[in-house]
Amino acid sequence: MVAIGHGPLDSDQAGDLAGTFKALGDPVRLRLLSMIASADDGEICVCDLSEAFPLTGPTISHHLRILREAGLVNSARRGTWVYYRAIPGELTRLAGVLDAGRLIP
């Protein structure tokens, strides 16, 4: 994947990235991802995520599903709870695409 400031994206790359950035284009999902990525143990229980929002459980699950489908987080069920963990490689890939180092004079 080429950084935006280092060359143009081809249509496949742009399509792939657009879906990922679309997943981040919602304030709830962006907050969820930040909570997951900054969790002390590297993962966080859905029970802790749900408490931070005035939303229903199904709505939180919907947003988390979109983040999973975008490849930004993964999850593991333990008993009745689901724990979420950010996928560092995907976050690094997105940061690399947005690298503007060449644009700065």
Coordinates of C-alpha atoms in Angstrom, one line a residue:
M1 CA 0.0 0.0 0.0
V2 CA 1.4 3.3 -1.0
A3 CA 1.2 6.4 1.2
I4 CA -1.1 9.1 -0.2
G5 CA 1.7 11.6 -0.3
H6 CA 4.0 9.2 -2.2
G7 CA 1.9 8.3 -5.2
P8 CA -1.6 7.7 -6.3
L9 CA -3.7 4.8 -5.1
D10 CA -5.1 2.4 -7.7
S11 CA -8.8 1.8 -7.7
D12 CA -8.5 -1.5 -5.8
Q13 CA -6.5 0.2 -3.0
A14 CA -8.9 3.1 -2.9
G15 CA -11.9 0.8 -2.6
D16 CA -10.3 -1.2 0.1
L17 CA -9.3 1.8 2.1
A18 CA -12.6 3.6 1.6
G19 CA -14.5 0.8 3.4
T20 CA -12.1 0.9 6.3
F21 CA -12.2 4.7 6.6
K22 CA -16.0 4.5 6.3
A23 CA -16.1 2.2 9.3
L24 CA -14.2 4.9 11.2
G25 CA -16.5 7.7 10.0
D26 CA -18.9 7.3 12.8
P27 CA -18.2 9.0 16.1
V28 CA -19.4 6.0 18.2
R29 CA -17.1 3.6 16.2
L30 CA -14.2 5.9 16.4
R31 CA -14.6 6.1 20.2
L32 CA -15.0 2.4 20.5
L33 CA -11.8 1.8 18.6
S34 CA -9.9 4.3 20.7
M35 CA -11.2 2.6 23.9
I36 CA -10.2 -0.9 22.6
A37 CA -6.8 0.2 21.3
S38 CA -5.9 2.0 24.5
A39 CA -7.2 -0.7 26.9
D40 CA -4.6 -1.4 29.7
D41 CA -4.5 -5.2 29.0
G42 CA -4.6 -4.8 25.2
E43 CA -8.3 -5.9 25.3
I44 CA -11.5 -4.8 26.8
C45 CA -14.8 -6.5 27.6
V46 CA -17.9 -5.5 25.8
C47 CA -19.5 -4.9 29.2
D48 CA -17.0 -2.1 29.8
L49 CA -17.6 -0.6 26.3
S50 CA -21.4 -0.6 26.7
E51 CA -21.2 1.3 30.0
A52 CA -19.6 4.3 28.2
F53 CA -22.5 4.9 25.8
P54 CA -26.1 5.8 26.2
L55 CA -26.9 3.2 23.6
T56 CA -28.6 -0.3 23.7
G57 CA -26.5 -3.5 23.7
P58 CA -27.7 -4.4 20.1
T59 CA -26.6 -0.9 18.9
I60 CA -23.1 -1.3 20.4
S61 CA -22.9 -4.8 19.0
H62 CA -23.8 -3.4 15.5
H63 CA -20.9 -0.9 15.7
L64 CA -18.5 -3.5 16.9
R65 CA -19.5 -5.8 14.1
I66 CA -18.7 -3.1 11.6
L67 CA -15.2 -2.6 13.2
R68 CA -14.7 -6.4 13.0
E69 CA -15.7 -6.6 9.4
A70 CA -13.4 -3.7 8.5
G71 CA -10.5 -5.7 10.0
L72 CA -9.8 -3.2 12.8
V73 CA -10.6 -5.4 15.8
N74 CA -11.0 -9.0 16.6
S75 CA -13.0 -10.6 19.4
A76 CA -13.0 -13.7 21.6
R77 CA -15.9 -15.0 23.7
R78 CA -15.1 -16.0 27.3
G79 CA -18.2 -17.3 29.1
T80 CA -21.0 -14.8 28.6
W81 CA -18.7 -11.9 27.6
V82 CA -16.9 -10.9 24.5
Y83 CA -13.5 -9.3 24.6
Y84 CA -12.2 -7.0 21.9
R85 CA -8.7 -6.3 20.8
A86 CA -7.4 -3.9 18.2
I87 CA -5.4 -5.3 15.2
P88 CA -2.1 -3.3 15.4
G89 CA -1.1 -4.2 11.8
E90 CA -4.2 -2.7 10.4
L91 CA -3.9 0.5 12.4
T92 CA -0.3 0.8 11.3
R93 CA -1.3 0.3 7.7
L94 CA -3.8 3.1 7.9
A95 CA -1.3 5.4 9.5
G96 CA 1.2 4.6 6.7
V97 CA -1.4 5.4 4.1
L98 CA -1.9 8.8 5.7
D99 CA 1.8 9.6 6.0
A100 CA 2.2 13.1 4.7
G101 CA 6.0 13.3 5.2
R102 CA 6.6 14.0 1.5
L103 CA 4.0 16.9 1.6
I104 CA 5.8 18.8 4.3
P105 CA 8.4 21.2 2.7

